[in-house]
């Protein structure tokens, strides 16, 4: 299956979010890619880069290959583990608010996580566009559409004890190298 291949690739890379210490699979992370979650979509206007993920302006190039950026709910944000992940967001057609805003969640959207929505419940996202209301959605983590983009490393700082690099344009988030 695709997830088995993903786990195998991650075990080879050893830096993937699927792998915890000593090669154990991070089941919480796997569940986000294998299950759908129901919640709400709200609107915050977007960060355009930065947000709680600290991508700085601009966001990684892969973000431009998605429909919009989002702030992900705190439980699934997983202390920033899901920064740089992509999600499929599908509207249920139920909700309240300005009907023009509903258009954003009536068709499937591919979104890029660059921020945290601390007040959002599991399964919910805060859309990085202007709008109004609260709309029912289903969300599921998916591979980012990197295509021919090269993985990039952005130098963020260092001292004699560590170097801080940000990995960009990956299919799934990397949090340990």
PDB file of C-alpha atoms in Angstrom:
ATOM      1  CA  UNK A   1       0.000   0.000   0.000  1.00  0.00           C
ATOM      2  CA  UNK A   2       0.998   3.663  -0.319  1.00  0.00           C
ATOM      3  CA  UNK A   3       1.376   4.116   3.446  1.00  0.00           C
ATOM      4  CA  UNK A   4       3.646   1.033   3.662  1.00  0.00           C
ATOM      5  CA  UNK A   5       5.859   2.497   0.959  1.00  0.00           C
ATOM      6  CA  UNK A   6       5.801   5.862   2.775  1.00  0.00           C
ATOM      7  CA  UNK A   7       6.880   4.191   6.036  1.00  0.00           C
ATOM      8  CA  UNK A   8       9.649   2.304   4.211  1.00  0.00           C
ATOM      9  CA  UNK A   9      10.946   5.488   2.598  1.00  0.00           C
ATOM     10  CA  UNK A  10      10.844   7.274   5.942  1.00  0.00           C
ATOM     11  CA  UNK A  11      12.754   4.502   7.651  1.00  0.00           C
ATOM     12  CA  UNK A  12      15.464   4.921   5.026  1.00  0.00           C
ATOM     13  CA  UNK A  13      15.507   8.705   5.466  1.00  0.00           C
ATOM     14  CA  UNK A  14      15.348   8.439   9.292  1.00  0.00           C
ATOM     15  CA  UNK A  15      14.344  12.096   9.504  1.00  0.00           C
ATOM     16  CA  UNK A  16      10.711  11.712   8.632  1.00  0.00           C
ATOM     17  CA  UNK A  17       7.939  12.572  11.056  1.00  0.00           C
ATOM     18  CA  UNK A  18       6.590   9.027  10.761  1.00  0.00           C
ATOM     19  CA  UNK A  19       9.601   7.747  12.664  1.00  0.00           C
ATOM     20  CA  UNK A  20      10.120   8.387  16.342  1.00  0.00           C
ATOM     21  CA  UNK A  21      13.187   7.469  18.329  1.00  0.00           C
ATOM     22  CA  UNK A  22      14.711   4.034  17.712  1.00  0.00           C
ATOM     23  CA  UNK A  23      12.744   3.571  14.466  1.00  0.00           C
ATOM     24  CA  UNK A  24       9.278   3.258  16.034  1.00  0.00           C
ATOM     25  CA  UNK A  25       6.450   4.492  13.815  1.00  0.00           C
ATOM     26  CA  UNK A  26       4.621   7.599  15.052  1.00  0.00           C
ATOM     27  CA  UNK A  27       1.051   6.234  14.975  1.00  0.00           C
ATOM     28  CA  UNK A  28      -0.572   9.658  15.539  1.00  0.00           C
ATOM     29  CA  UNK A  29       1.127  10.920  12.389  1.00  0.00           C
ATOM     30  CA  UNK A  30       0.175   7.827  10.360  1.00  0.00           C
ATOM     31  CA  UNK A  31      -3.474   8.184  11.463  1.00  0.00           C
ATOM     32  CA  UNK A  32      -3.636  11.702  10.025  1.00  0.00           C
ATOM     33  CA  UNK A  33      -2.717  10.281   6.603  1.00  0.00           C
ATOM     34  CA  UNK A  34      -4.996   7.234   6.774  1.00  0.00           C
ATOM     35  CA  UNK A  35      -8.170   8.636   8.395  1.00  0.00           C
ATOM     36  CA  UNK A  36     -10.534  11.537   7.726  1.00  0.00           C
ATOM     37  CA  UNK A  37     -11.583  13.890  10.517  1.00  0.00           C
ATOM     38  CA  UNK A  38     -14.726  16.041  10.742  1.00  0.00           C
ATOM     39  CA  UNK A  39     -14.762  19.593  12.038  1.00  0.00           C
ATOM     40  CA  UNK A  40     -15.332  23.197  11.003  1.00  0.00           C
ATOM     41  CA  UNK A  41     -13.683  25.661   8.663  1.00  0.00           C
ATOM     42  CA  UNK A  42     -13.458  29.280   9.774  1.00  0.00           C
ATOM     43  CA  UNK A  43     -11.537  32.228   8.316  1.00  0.00           C
ATOM     44  CA  UNK A  44      -8.614  34.295   9.597  1.00  0.00           C
ATOM     45  CA  UNK A  45      -7.260  36.038   6.503  1.00  0.00           C
ATOM     46  CA  UNK A  46      -3.926  34.219   6.320  1.00  0.00           C
ATOM     47  CA  UNK A  47      -0.343  34.838   7.263  1.00  0.00           C
ATOM     48  CA  UNK A  48       1.283  34.710   3.801  1.00  0.00           C
ATOM     49  CA  UNK A  49       4.317  33.115   5.372  1.00  0.00           C
ATOM     50  CA  UNK A  50       5.367  32.752   8.910  1.00  0.00           C
ATOM     51  CA  UNK A  51       2.654  32.066  11.368  1.00  0.00           C
ATOM     52  CA  UNK A  52       3.367  29.573  14.130  1.00  0.00           C
ATOM     53  CA  UNK A  53       5.412  27.463  11.686  1.00  0.00           C
ATOM     54  CA  UNK A  54       8.002  30.220  11.276  1.00  0.00           C
ATOM     55  CA  UNK A  55       8.392  29.812   7.516  1.00  0.00           C
ATOM     56  CA  UNK A  56       8.954  33.545   7.107  1.00  0.00           C
ATOM     57  CA  UNK A  57       7.832  35.295   3.987  1.00  0.00           C
ATOM     58  CA  UNK A  58       7.499  33.712   1.547  1.00  0.00           C
ATOM     59  CA  UNK A  59       6.167  30.287   2.364  1.00  0.00           C
ATOM     60  CA  UNK A  60       7.955  27.298   0.774  1.00  0.00           C
ATOM     61  CA  UNK A  61       7.382  27.014  -2.995  1.00  0.00           C
ATOM     62  CA  UNK A  62       5.118  23.991  -2.569  1.00  0.00           C
ATOM     63  CA  UNK A  63       2.534  26.216  -0.834  1.00  0.00           C
ATOM     64  CA  UNK A  64       1.904  27.957  -4.168  1.00  0.00           C
ATOM     65  CA  UNK A  65       0.828  24.587  -5.619  1.00  0.00           C
ATOM     66  CA  UNK A  66      -2.093  24.428  -3.149  1.00  0.00           C
ATOM     67  CA  UNK A  67      -5.389  26.343  -3.032  1.00  0.00           C
ATOM     68  CA  UNK A  68      -4.539  28.263   0.149  1.00  0.00           C
ATOM     69  CA  UNK A  69      -2.740  28.192   3.475  1.00  0.00           C
ATOM     70  CA  UNK A  70      -4.434  27.244   6.735  1.00  0.00           C
ATOM     71  CA  UNK A  71      -3.985  27.303  10.462  1.00  0.00           C
ATOM     72  CA  UNK A  72      -4.417  23.712  11.703  1.00  0.00           C
ATOM     73  CA  UNK A  73      -6.179  22.800  14.946  1.00  0.00           C
ATOM     74  CA  UNK A  74      -3.948  22.343  18.010  1.00  0.00           C
ATOM     75  CA  UNK A  75      -4.400  18.559  18.524  1.00  0.00           C
ATOM     76  CA  UNK A  76      -3.395  17.749  14.922  1.00  0.00           C
ATOM     77  CA  UNK A  77      -0.795  20.529  14.720  1.00  0.00           C
ATOM     78  CA  UNK A  78       1.019  18.277  17.208  1.00  0.00           C
ATOM     79  CA  UNK A  79       3.432  20.859  18.635  1.00  0.00           C
ATOM     80  CA  UNK A  80       4.419  21.956  15.075  1.00  0.00           C
ATOM     81  CA  UNK A  81       5.035  18.406  13.798  1.00  0.00           C
ATOM     82  CA  UNK A  82       2.548  19.056  10.974  1.00  0.00           C
ATOM     83  CA  UNK A  83       4.060  22.349   9.807  1.00  0.00           C
ATOM     84  CA  UNK A  84       4.507  22.158   6.052  1.00  0.00           C
ATOM     85  CA  UNK A  85       1.949  19.379   5.633  1.00  0.00           C
ATOM     86  CA  UNK A  86      -0.800  19.389   3.025  1.00  0.00           C
ATOM     87  CA  UNK A  87      -4.421  18.486   3.712  1.00  0.00           C
ATOM     88  CA  UNK A  88      -7.482  17.739   1.613  1.00  0.00           C
ATOM     89  CA  UNK A  89     -10.412  19.820   2.933  1.00  0.00           C
ATOM     90  CA  UNK A  90     -13.902  18.893   1.740  1.00  0.00           C
ATOM     91  CA  UNK A  91     -16.974  20.926   2.662  1.00  0.00           C
ATOM     92  CA  UNK A  92     -20.123  19.191   3.887  1.00  0.00           C
ATOM     93  CA  UNK A  93     -22.399  21.995   2.638  1.00  0.00           C
ATOM     94  CA  UNK A  94     -23.598  22.718   6.174  1.00  0.00           C
ATOM     95  CA  UNK A  95     -22.823  25.826   8.157  1.00  0.00           C
ATOM     96  CA  UNK A  96     -23.643  29.445   8.688  1.00  0.00           C
ATOM     97  CA  UNK A  97     -22.371  32.786   7.499  1.00  0.00           C
ATOM     98  CA  UNK A  98     -22.028  34.703   4.264  1.00  0.00           C
ATOM     99  CA  UNK A  99     -22.974  32.435   1.338  1.00  0.00           C
ATOM    100  CA  UNK A 100     -20.093  33.835  -0.765  1.00  0.00           C
ATOM    101  CA  UNK A 101     -17.708  32.534   1.902  1.00  0.00           C
ATOM    102  CA  UNK A 102     -19.317  29.092   1.637  1.00  0.00           C
ATOM    103  CA  UNK A 103     -18.028  28.804  -1.941  1.00  0.00           C
ATOM    104  CA  UNK A 104     -14.531  28.308  -0.528  1.00  0.00           C
ATOM    105  CA  UNK A 105     -15.586  25.089   1.210  1.00  0.00           C
ATOM    106  CA  UNK A 106     -18.103  23.556  -1.223  1.00  0.00           C
ATOM    107  CA  UNK A 107     -15.424  22.052  -3.448  1.00  0.00           C
ATOM    108  CA  UNK A 108     -12.428  19.965  -2.325  1.00  0.00           C
ATOM    109  CA  UNK A 109      -9.439  22.137  -1.436  1.00  0.00           C
ATOM    110  CA  UNK A 110      -5.767  21.246  -1.170  1.00  0.00           C
ATOM    111  CA  UNK A 111      -4.283  23.352   1.627  1.00  0.00           C
ATOM    112  CA  UNK A 112      -0.825  23.969   3.141  1.00  0.00           C
ATOM    113  CA  UNK A 113      -0.303  24.266   6.928  1.00  0.00           C
ATOM    114  CA  UNK A 114       1.709  27.338   7.906  1.00  0.00           C
ATOM    115  CA  UNK A 115      -0.007  28.302  11.156  1.00  0.00           C
ATOM    116  CA  UNK A 116      -1.729  27.090  14.340  1.00  0.00           C
ATOM    117  CA  UNK A 117      -5.378  27.624  15.283  1.00  0.00           C
ATOM    118  CA  UNK A 118      -5.160  27.197  19.076  1.00  0.00           C
ATOM    119  CA  UNK A 119      -8.933  27.432  19.641  1.00  0.00           C
ATOM    120  CA  UNK A 120      -9.885  25.012  16.824  1.00  0.00           C
ATOM    121  CA  UNK A 121     -11.005  21.485  17.711  1.00  0.00           C
ATOM    122  CA  UNK A 122      -9.638  18.307  16.088  1.00  0.00           C
ATOM    123  CA  UNK A 123     -10.755  18.106  12.461  1.00  0.00           C
ATOM    124  CA  UNK A 124     -11.018  21.893  12.105  1.00  0.00           C
ATOM    125  CA  UNK A 125      -9.008  24.434  10.123  1.00  0.00           C
ATOM    126  CA  UNK A 126      -8.849  28.215   9.953  1.00  0.00           C
ATOM    127  CA  UNK A 127      -8.681  29.126   6.258  1.00  0.00           C
ATOM    128  CA  UNK A 128      -6.009  31.616   5.219  1.00  0.00           C
ATOM    129  CA  UNK A 129      -8.469  33.750   3.244  1.00  0.00           C
ATOM    130  CA  UNK A 130     -10.951  36.418   4.219  1.00  0.00           C
ATOM    131  CA  UNK A 131     -14.472  35.151   4.772  1.00  0.00           C
ATOM    132  CA  UNK A 132     -17.316  34.794   7.193  1.00  0.00           C
ATOM    133  CA  UNK A 133     -18.944  31.960   9.037  1.00  0.00           C
ATOM    134  CA  UNK A 134     -18.359  28.442  10.239  1.00  0.00           C
ATOM    135  CA  UNK A 135     -18.745  25.610   7.749  1.00  0.00           C
ATOM    136  CA  UNK A 136     -18.687  21.841   8.230  1.00  0.00           C
ATOM    137  CA  UNK A 137     -15.671  20.104   6.665  1.00  0.00           C
ATOM    138  CA  UNK A 138     -13.820  16.831   6.533  1.00  0.00           C
ATOM    139  CA  UNK A 139     -10.004  16.935   6.518  1.00  0.00           C
ATOM    140  CA  UNK A 140      -7.294  14.376   5.775  1.00  0.00           C
ATOM    141  CA  UNK A 141      -3.517  14.758   5.523  1.00  0.00           C
ATOM    142  CA  UNK A 142      -2.168  14.066   2.013  1.00  0.00           C
ATOM    143  CA  UNK A 143       1.212  14.233   0.324  1.00  0.00           C
ATOM    144  CA  UNK A 144       2.157  17.712  -0.861  1.00  0.00           C
ATOM    145  CA  UNK A 145       2.306  18.141  -4.660  1.00  0.00           C
ATOM    146  CA  UNK A 146       6.024  18.820  -4.872  1.00  0.00           C
ATOM    147  CA  UNK A 147       6.324  17.712  -8.506  1.00  0.00           C
ATOM    148  CA  UNK A 148       9.819  18.622  -9.697  1.00  0.00           C
ATOM    149  CA  UNK A 149      10.529  21.051  -6.851  1.00  0.00           C
ATOM    150  CA  UNK A 150      13.835  20.425  -5.147  1.00  0.00           C
ATOM    151  CA  UNK A 151      14.029  19.971  -1.407  1.00  0.00           C
ATOM    152  CA  UNK A 152      15.437  23.176   0.047  1.00  0.00           C
ATOM    153  CA  UNK A 153      17.209  23.835   3.314  1.00  0.00           C
ATOM    154  CA  UNK A 154      16.874  27.294   4.832  1.00  0.00           C
ATOM    155  CA  UNK A 155      19.495  28.309   7.368  1.00  0.00           C
ATOM    156  CA  UNK A 156      17.736  29.743  10.440  1.00  0.00           C
ATOM    157  CA  UNK A 157      20.616  30.170  12.874  1.00  0.00           C
ATOM    158  CA  UNK A 158      23.293  28.428  14.864  1.00  0.00           C
ATOM    159  CA  UNK A 159      25.599  28.586  17.839  1.00  0.00           C
ATOM    160  CA  UNK A 160      28.507  26.370  18.919  1.00  0.00           C
ATOM    161  CA  UNK A 161      26.024  23.673  20.053  1.00  0.00           C
ATOM    162  CA  UNK A 162      23.523  23.384  17.210  1.00  0.00           C
ATOM    163  CA  UNK A 163      22.569  24.426  13.707  1.00  0.00           C
ATOM    164  CA  UNK A 164      18.977  25.289  12.884  1.00  0.00           C
ATOM    165  CA  UNK A 165      17.836  24.354   9.358  1.00  0.00           C
ATOM    166  CA  UNK A 166      14.340  24.459   7.941  1.00  0.00           C
ATOM    167  CA  UNK A 167      13.527  21.745   5.401  1.00  0.00           C
ATOM    168  CA  UNK A 168      11.166  22.920   2.634  1.00  0.00           C
ATOM    169  CA  UNK A 169       9.260  21.398  -0.308  1.00  0.00           C
ATOM    170  CA  UNK A 170       8.848  17.891   1.087  1.00  0.00           C
ATOM    171  CA  UNK A 171       5.933  15.528   0.441  1.00  0.00           C
ATOM    172  CA  UNK A 172       5.444  15.045   4.191  1.00  0.00           C
ATOM    173  CA  UNK A 173       6.891  17.098   7.067  1.00  0.00           C
ATOM    174  CA  UNK A 174      10.405  16.511   8.352  1.00  0.00           C
ATOM    175  CA  UNK A 175      11.042  17.351  11.981  1.00  0.00           C
ATOM    176  CA  UNK A 176      14.261  15.513  12.841  1.00  0.00           C
ATOM    177  CA  UNK A 177      17.452  15.221  10.813  1.00  0.00           C
TER     178      UNK A 177
END
